[in-house]
XYZ file of C-alpha atoms in Angstrom:
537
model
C 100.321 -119.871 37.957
C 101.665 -117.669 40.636
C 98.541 -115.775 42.605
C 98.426 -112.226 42.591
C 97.188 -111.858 46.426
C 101.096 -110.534 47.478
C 101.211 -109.095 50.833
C 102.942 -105.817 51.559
C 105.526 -105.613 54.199
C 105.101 -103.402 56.801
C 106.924 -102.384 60.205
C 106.188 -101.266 63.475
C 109.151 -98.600 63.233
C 107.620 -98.036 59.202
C 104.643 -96.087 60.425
C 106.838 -94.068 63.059
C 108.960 -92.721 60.341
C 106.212 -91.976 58.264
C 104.399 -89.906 61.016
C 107.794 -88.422 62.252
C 108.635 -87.149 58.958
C 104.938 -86.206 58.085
C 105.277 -83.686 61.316
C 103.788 -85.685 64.162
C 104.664 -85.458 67.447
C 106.519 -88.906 68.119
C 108.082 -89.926 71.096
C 110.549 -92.526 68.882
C 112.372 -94.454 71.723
C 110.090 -93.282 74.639
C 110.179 -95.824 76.805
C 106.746 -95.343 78.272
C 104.883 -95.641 75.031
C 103.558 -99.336 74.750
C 103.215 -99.425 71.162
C 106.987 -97.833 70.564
C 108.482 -100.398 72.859
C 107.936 -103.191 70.452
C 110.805 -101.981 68.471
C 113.458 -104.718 68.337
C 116.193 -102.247 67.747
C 116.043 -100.188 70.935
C 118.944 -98.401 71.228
C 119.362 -99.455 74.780
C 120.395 -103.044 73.920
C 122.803 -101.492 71.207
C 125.612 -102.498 74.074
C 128.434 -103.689 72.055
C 130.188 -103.729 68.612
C 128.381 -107.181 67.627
C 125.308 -105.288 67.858
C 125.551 -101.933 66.507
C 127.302 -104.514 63.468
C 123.878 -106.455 63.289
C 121.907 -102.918 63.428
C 123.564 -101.952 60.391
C 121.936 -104.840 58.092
C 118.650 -102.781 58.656
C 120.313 -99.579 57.244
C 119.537 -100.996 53.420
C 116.386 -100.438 50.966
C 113.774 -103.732 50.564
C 111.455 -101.327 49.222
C 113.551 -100.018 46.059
C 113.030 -97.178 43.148
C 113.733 -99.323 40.672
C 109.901 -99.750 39.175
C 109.011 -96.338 39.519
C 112.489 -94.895 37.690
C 111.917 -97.635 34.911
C 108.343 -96.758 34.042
C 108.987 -93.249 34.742
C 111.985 -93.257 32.252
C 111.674 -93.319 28.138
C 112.863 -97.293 28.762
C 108.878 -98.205 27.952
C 106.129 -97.765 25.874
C 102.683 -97.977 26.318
C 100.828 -100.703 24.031
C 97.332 -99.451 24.249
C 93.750 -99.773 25.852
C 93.233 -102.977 24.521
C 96.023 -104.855 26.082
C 94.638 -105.576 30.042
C 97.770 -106.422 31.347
C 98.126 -103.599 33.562
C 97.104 -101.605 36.941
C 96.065 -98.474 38.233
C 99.396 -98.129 39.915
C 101.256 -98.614 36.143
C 99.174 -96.191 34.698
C 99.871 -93.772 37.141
C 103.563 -94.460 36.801
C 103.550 -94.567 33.149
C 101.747 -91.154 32.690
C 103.847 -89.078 35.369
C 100.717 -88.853 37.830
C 100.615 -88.444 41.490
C 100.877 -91.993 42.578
C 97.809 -92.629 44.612
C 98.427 -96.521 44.777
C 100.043 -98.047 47.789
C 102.068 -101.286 47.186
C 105.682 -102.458 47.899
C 107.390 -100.332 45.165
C 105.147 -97.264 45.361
C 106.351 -93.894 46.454
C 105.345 -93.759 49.837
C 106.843 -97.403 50.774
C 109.775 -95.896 49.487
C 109.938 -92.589 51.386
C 108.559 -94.621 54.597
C 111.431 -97.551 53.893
C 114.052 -94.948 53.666
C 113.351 -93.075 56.345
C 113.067 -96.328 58.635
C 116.626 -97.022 57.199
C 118.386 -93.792 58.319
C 116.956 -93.753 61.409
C 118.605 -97.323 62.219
C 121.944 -95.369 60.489
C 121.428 -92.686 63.213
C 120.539 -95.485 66.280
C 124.230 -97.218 65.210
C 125.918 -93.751 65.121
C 124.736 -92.248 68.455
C 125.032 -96.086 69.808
C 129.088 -95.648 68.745
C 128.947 -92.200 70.375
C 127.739 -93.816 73.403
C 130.642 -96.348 73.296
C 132.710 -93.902 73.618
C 133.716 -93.615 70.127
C 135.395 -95.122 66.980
C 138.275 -96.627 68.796
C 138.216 -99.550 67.393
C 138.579 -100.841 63.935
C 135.355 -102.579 64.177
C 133.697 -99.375 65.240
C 135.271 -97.480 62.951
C 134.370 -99.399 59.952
C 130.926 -99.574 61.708
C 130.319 -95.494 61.600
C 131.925 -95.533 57.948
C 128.959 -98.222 56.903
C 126.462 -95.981 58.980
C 127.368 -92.910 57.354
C 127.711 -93.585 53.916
C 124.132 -95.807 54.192
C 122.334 -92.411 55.593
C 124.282 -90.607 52.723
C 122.880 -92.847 50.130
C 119.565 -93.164 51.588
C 119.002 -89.243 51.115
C 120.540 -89.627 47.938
C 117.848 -91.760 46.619
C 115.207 -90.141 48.136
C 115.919 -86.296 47.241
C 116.726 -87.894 42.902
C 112.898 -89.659 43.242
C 111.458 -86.623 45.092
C 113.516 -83.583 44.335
C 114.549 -82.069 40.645
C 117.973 -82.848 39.673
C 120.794 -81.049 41.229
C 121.597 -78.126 39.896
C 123.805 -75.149 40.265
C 121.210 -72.762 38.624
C 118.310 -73.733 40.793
C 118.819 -76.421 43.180
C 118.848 -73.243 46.213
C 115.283 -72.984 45.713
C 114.179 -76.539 44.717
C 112.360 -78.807 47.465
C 114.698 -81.550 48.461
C 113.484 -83.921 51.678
C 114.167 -83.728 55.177
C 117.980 -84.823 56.027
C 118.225 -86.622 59.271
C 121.039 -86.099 60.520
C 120.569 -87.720 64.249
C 118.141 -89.674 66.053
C 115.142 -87.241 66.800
C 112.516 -87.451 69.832
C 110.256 -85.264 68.887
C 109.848 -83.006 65.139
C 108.001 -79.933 65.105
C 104.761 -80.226 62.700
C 105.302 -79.330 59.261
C 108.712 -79.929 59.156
C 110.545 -77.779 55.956
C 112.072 -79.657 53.344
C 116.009 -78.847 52.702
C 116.446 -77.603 49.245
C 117.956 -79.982 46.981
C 121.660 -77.970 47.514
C 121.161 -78.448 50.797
C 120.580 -82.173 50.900
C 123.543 -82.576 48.398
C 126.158 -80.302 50.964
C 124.723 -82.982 53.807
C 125.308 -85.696 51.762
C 128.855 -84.596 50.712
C 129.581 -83.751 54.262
C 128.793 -87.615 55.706
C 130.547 -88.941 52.650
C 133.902 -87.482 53.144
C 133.215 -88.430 56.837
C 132.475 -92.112 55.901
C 134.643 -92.975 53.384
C 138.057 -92.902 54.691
C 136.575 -95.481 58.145
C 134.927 -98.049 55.280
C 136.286 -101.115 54.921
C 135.857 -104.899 53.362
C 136.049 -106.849 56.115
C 132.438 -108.680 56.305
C 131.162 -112.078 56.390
C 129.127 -111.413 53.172
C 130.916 -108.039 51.700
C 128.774 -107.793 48.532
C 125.799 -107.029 50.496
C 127.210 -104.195 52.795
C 129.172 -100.822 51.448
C 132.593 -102.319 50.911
C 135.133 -99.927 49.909
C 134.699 -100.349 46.461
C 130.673 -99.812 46.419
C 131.398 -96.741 48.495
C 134.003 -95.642 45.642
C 131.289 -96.302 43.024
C 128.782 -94.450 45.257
C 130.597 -91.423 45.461
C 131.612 -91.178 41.937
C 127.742 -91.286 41.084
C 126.752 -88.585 43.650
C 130.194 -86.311 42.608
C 129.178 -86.827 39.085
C 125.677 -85.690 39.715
C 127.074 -83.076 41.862
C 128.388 -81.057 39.241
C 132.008 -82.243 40.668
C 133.524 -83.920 37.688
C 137.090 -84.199 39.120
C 135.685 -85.625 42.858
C 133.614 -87.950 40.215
C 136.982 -88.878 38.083
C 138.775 -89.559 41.149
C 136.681 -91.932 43.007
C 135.942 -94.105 39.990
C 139.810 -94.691 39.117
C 140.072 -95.872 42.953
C 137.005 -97.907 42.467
C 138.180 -99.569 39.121
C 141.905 -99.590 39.867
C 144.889 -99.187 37.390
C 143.368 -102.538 34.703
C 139.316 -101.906 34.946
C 138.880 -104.565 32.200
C 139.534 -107.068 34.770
C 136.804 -104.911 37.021
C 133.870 -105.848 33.856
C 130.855 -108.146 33.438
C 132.609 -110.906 31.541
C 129.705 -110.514 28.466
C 132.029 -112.880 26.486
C 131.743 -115.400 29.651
C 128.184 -115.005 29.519
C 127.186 -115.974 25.619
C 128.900 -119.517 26.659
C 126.690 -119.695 29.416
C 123.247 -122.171 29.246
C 120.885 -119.802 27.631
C 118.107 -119.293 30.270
C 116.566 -116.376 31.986
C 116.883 -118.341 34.731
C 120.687 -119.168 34.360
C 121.827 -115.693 33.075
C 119.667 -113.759 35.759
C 121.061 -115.935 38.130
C 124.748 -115.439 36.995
C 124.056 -111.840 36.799
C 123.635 -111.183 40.579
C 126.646 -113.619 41.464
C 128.146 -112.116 44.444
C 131.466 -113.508 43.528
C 131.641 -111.395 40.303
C 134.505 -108.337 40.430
C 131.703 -106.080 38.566
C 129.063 -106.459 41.273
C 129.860 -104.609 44.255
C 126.927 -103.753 46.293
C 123.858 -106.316 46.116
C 120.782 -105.581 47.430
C 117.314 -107.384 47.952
C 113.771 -106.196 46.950
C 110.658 -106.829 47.600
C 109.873 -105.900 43.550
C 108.564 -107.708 40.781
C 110.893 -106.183 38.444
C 111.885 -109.364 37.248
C 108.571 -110.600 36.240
C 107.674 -107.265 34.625
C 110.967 -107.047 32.619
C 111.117 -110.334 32.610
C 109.975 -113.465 29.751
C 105.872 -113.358 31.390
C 103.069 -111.364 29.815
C 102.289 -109.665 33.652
C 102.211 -105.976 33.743
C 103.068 -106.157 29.803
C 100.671 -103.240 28.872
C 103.570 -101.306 29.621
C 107.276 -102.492 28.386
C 110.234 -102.287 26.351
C 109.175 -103.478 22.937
C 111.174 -104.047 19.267
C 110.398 -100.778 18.389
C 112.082 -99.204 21.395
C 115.172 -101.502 20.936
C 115.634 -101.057 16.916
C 115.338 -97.480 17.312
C 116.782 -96.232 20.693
C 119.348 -98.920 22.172
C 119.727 -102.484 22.308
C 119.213 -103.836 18.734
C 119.616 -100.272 17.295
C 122.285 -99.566 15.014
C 125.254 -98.022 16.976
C 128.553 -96.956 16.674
C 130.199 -100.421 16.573
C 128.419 -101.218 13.032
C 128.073 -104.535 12.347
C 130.006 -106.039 15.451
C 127.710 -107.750 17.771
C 127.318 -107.659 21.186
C 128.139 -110.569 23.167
C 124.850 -110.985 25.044
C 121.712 -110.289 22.626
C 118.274 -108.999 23.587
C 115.551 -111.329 23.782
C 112.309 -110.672 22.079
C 108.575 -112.348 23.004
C 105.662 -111.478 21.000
C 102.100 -112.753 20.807
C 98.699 -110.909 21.217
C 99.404 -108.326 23.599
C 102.562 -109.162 24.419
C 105.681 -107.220 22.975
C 108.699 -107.068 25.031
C 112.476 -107.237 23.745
C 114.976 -107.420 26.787
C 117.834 -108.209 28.630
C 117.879 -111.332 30.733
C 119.298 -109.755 33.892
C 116.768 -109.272 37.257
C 116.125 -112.659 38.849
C 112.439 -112.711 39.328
C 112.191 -114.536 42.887
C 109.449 -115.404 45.133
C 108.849 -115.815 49.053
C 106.322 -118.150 50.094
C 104.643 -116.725 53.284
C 101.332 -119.022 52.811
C 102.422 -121.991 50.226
C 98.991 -123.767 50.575
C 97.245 -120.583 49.605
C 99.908 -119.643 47.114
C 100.540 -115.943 48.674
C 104.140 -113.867 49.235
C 105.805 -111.800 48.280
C 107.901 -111.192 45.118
C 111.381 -110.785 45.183
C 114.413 -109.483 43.220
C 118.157 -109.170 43.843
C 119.898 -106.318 42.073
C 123.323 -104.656 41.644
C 122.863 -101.381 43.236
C 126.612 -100.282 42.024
C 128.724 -102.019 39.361
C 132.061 -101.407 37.371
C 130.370 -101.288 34.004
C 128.227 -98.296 35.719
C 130.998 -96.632 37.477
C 133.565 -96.792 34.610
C 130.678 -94.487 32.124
C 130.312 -92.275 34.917
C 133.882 -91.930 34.709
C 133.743 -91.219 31.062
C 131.042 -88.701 31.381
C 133.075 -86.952 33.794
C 136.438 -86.494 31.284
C 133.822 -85.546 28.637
C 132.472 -82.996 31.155
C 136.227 -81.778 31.714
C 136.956 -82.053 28.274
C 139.703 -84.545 28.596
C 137.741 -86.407 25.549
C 140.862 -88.714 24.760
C 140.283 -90.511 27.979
C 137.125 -90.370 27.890
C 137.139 -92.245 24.305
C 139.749 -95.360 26.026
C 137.022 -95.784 28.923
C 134.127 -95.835 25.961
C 136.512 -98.211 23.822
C 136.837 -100.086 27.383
C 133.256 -100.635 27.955
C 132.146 -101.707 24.328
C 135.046 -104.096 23.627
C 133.295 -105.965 26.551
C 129.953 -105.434 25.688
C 130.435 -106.064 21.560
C 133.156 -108.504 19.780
C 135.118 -105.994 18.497
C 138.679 -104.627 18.032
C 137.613 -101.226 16.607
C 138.944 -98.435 18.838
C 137.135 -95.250 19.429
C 138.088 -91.941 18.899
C 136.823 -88.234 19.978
C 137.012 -87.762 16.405
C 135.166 -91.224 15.176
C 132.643 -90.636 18.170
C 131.548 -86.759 16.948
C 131.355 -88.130 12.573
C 129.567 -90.797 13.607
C 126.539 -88.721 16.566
C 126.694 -85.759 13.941
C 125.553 -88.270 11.526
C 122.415 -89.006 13.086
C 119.039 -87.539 13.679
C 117.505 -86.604 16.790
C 114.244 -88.348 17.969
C 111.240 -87.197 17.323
C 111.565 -84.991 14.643
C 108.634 -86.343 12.483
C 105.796 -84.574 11.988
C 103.540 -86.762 14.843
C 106.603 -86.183 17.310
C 107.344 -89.935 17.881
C 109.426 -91.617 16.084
C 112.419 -92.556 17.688
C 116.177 -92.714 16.853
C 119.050 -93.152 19.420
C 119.903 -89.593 20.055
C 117.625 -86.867 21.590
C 118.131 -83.291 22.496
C 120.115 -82.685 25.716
C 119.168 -79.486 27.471
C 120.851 -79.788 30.963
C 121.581 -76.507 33.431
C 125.194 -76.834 32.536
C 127.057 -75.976 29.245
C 127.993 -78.813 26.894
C 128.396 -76.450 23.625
C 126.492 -76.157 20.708
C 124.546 -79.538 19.499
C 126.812 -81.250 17.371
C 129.973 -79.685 18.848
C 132.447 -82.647 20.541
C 131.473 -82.468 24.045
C 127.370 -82.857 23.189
C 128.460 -86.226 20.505
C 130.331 -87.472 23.163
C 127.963 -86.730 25.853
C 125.580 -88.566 23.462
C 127.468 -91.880 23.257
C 128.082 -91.909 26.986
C 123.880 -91.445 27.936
C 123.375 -93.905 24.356
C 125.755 -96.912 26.476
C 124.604 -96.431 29.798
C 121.430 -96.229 28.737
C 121.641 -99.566 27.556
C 124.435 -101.046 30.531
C 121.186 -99.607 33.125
C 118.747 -100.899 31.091
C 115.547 -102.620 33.500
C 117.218 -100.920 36.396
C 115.475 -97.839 36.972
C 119.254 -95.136 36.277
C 117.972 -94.170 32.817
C 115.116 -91.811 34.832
C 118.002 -89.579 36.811
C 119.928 -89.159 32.808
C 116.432 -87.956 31.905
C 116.009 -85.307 34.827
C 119.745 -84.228 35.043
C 119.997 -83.830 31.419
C 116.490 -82.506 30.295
C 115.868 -84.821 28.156
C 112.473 -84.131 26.567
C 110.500 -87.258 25.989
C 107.090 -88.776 25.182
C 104.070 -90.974 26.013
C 102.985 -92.800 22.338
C 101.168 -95.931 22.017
C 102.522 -98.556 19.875
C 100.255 -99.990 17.065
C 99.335 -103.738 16.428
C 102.238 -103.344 13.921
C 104.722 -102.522 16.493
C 105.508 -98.772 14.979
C 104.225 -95.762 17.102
C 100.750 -94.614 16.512
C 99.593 -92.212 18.965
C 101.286 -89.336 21.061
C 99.935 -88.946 24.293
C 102.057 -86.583 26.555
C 105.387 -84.844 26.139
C 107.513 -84.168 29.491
C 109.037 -81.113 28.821
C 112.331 -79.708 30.112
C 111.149 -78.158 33.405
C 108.199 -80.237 34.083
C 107.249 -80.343 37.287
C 106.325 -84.201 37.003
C 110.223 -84.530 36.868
C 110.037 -84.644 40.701
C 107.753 -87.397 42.277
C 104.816 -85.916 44.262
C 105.211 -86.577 48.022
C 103.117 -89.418 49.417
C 99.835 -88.521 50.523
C 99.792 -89.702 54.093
C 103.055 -87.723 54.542
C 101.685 -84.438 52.999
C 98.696 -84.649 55.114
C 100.878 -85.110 58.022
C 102.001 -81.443 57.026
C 105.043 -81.960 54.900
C 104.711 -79.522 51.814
C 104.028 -80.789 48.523
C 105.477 -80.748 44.837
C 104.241 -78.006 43.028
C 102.074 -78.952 39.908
């Protein structure tokens, strides 16, 4: 039995960017505040390349979305009162409330982690500056890392916070506060860049960045190599509304043979059937599909993992016979290489994917207290050659678009058959959309798509083909947290139902609705009291 008394992890330089960006009056590298000059990373030892290259290991996440975009996303259902297996903080997440739990994978260690992140982004940039430049190729690859870590790090903060980007509304909509450069002192209330605005900033340090990253690290997986930094950009392009910018970057990402660039599924069904061996395998650094790995303090493998913890909440049978995994799909009877794994008993129902490592760190082994731990892909091939897809679809170059589909479920299925835009629109047009029953519930695997941007009529061959790209990632993302940004950018609609002792849905609870505000996380509390304005509700 593992004890549930895990300790959160906290920083000095965590509860300065929490107060700078709540408005306060912060004196960040004042060297006459006592308290301030505990920070280890004082930018006056940052005195050569070694150490504006050790600076940038603090520029990535240990406090991650991936929790709050999983339960936030149509990836779970909710398994009733009766099953105890849950929190306050779950329930919250599950039923699109303001979060008012604090823990390491709520909203405001999030916003407070990213924030201490960039700011060690901006300490190696000015330290370069203060070099006297990128001169060198160290340096330069240095401000490349730096740049396209504070371009990330507002990326995942303004998709948890903000609405989706848009080119309808995204002028007006809140975004966060883009720090651009280290900052003495911030006037109270600080405004919030729109969401537009926060996308032009990130665009602007990504075409910076990208041409000065390189490869060249002890341990490459776990910086932004080139490759992550492709896969990166064609994410952000592709959520941009910039389809060709999102084309581009994943071809030089995958190169000219991006089979070779998959997870090796087939590979994996030899493997020792284990969570522990397949989770394990799954995060292997020396993998071609894995290109940016990064550490968590988040018990996402334990929740979406073989244990009953947290199970009030999951991905049950029903959800994977009806919407992805088990459901009946395009490939017909084919099956996929690597199955989903169901465990049932009394109040336990979850059918997954073995893929998070759940991990723990010992900080007290006598009293049997830590912290839990994952290791995740942040970026992979698989991801980056849909998003590719999505983007012919988008510029209705649907034959391509079909060979990177066909691509993507030879490896996931054992099949030959090959996939057509043809085959692809029969087979969508063929099928219902969710919840069309009379309760609103019942599930199938396509659902309405209402995004700001045209994709023709429903049923025409850009919405069926949009529909099998969503239908695969959905279930390549699967327990990591990217289904949540295809709900917000594409409008899905979708619904809160409680599952019966039967396993069908019962009950429906709540419907988020195209332009719900809920879409957009509310800002931490201790931040909006610090004056930064909050979410409308």
């Amino acid at each position: 039995m593992i004890r549930k008394s895990v300790q959160h992890k906290w920083s000095v330089l965590s509860y300065i960017l929490l107060s700078l960006i709540g408005g306060g009056w912060v004196g960040v590298f004042s060297s006459c505040d006592n308290y301030l000059d505990e920070l280890p990373d004082n930018r006056s030892e940052l005195t050569s390349e070694d150490k504006v290259q050790k600076l940038l290991t603090s520029c990535y996440l240990t406090n991650d979305p991936l929790l709050v975009a999983e339960v936030m996303s149509d990836n779970v259902d909710s398994y009733g009162d009766n099953n105890p297996n849950t929190s306050r903080f779950m329930d919250q997440l599950y039923h699109w409330k303001d979060i008012t739990e604090t823990n390491n994978e709520s909203p405001e260690m999030l916003w407070e982690d990213c924030y201490e992140r960039i700011a060690s982004a901006n300490l190696a940039l000015q330290a370069i500056d203060e070099l006297g430049g990128a001169t060198t190729t160290a340096l330069q690859q240095a401000k490349g890392e730096a740049l396209v870590c504070r371009a990330y790090l507002h990326f995942v903060l303004v998709n948890i916070f903000g609405h989706a980007y848009n080119s309808q509304t995204s002028e007006q909509d809140l975004g966060v506060v883009y720090l651009s450069h280290t900052v003495e002192k911030l006037d109270a209330n600080p405004p919030r860049n729109s969401v537009a605005e926060v996308y032009r900033l990130i665009d602007r340090d990504l075409q910076e960045g990208l041409p000065l990253v390189g490869s060249d690290y002890s341990v490459p997986k776990y910086h932004f190599n080139q490759k992550a930094a492709y896969a990166f950009a064609a994410r952000f392009y592709l959520y941009y509304e910039q389809w060709q910018k999102a084309i581009d970057y994943a071809t030089r990402c995958l190169g000219s043979a991006p089979q070779a660039m998959l997870r090796d599924w087939a590979y994996v069904a030899t493997m020792t059937q284990t969570s522990d061996a397949i989770t394990q395998h799954y995060i292997d650094a020396s993998l071609n599909c894995n290109l940016l790995l990064c550490t968590g303090y988040s018990a996402m493998g334990l929740i979406f993992g073989p244990y009953r913890y947290m199970s009030k909440y999951s991905h049950g049978k029903y959800l994977a016979t009806h919407e992805d995994g088990e459901a009946a799909n395009i490939w017909g009877t084919a099956t996929p290489y690597q199955g989903m794994h169901t465990y049932s008993a009394s109040n336990l129902d979850k059918t997954i994917y073995w893929k998070l490592p759940y991990l723990f760190e010992y900080t007290d082994a006598v009293a049997g207290i830590g912290y839990y731990h994952t290791v995740y892909p942040a970026f992979t091939c698989d991801e980056a050659l849909l998003n590719r897809a999505e983007a012919y679809v988008l510029t209705e170059q649907y034959d391509k678009a079909a060979q990177d589909l066909t691509i993507w479920m030879q490896n996931y299925v054992s099949t030959s058959q090959v996939l057509t835009p043809a085959v692809i629109q029969s087979f969508y047009n063929g099928i219902d959309y969710a919840y069309g029953d009379a309760k609103g519930i019942a599930s199938t695997i396509k659902k309405h798509l209402n995004p700001k941007f045209d994709i023709g009529a429903e049923g025409d061959m850009k919405e069926a083909m949009l529909q099998c790209v969503l239908g695969l990632r959905r279930m390549e993302t699967l327990q990591t947290g990217l289904r949540w940004y295809d709900v917000k950018r594409y409008g899905i609609e979708i619904v809160r139902r409680t599952i019966d002792a039967d396993g069908n849905p019962d009950q429906l609870i709540d419907v988020l609705k195209v332009d719900d505000p809920r879409r957009a996380v509310q800002i931490p509390m201790r931040a909006r009291e610090s004056g930064v304005q909050a979410n409308p509700r």
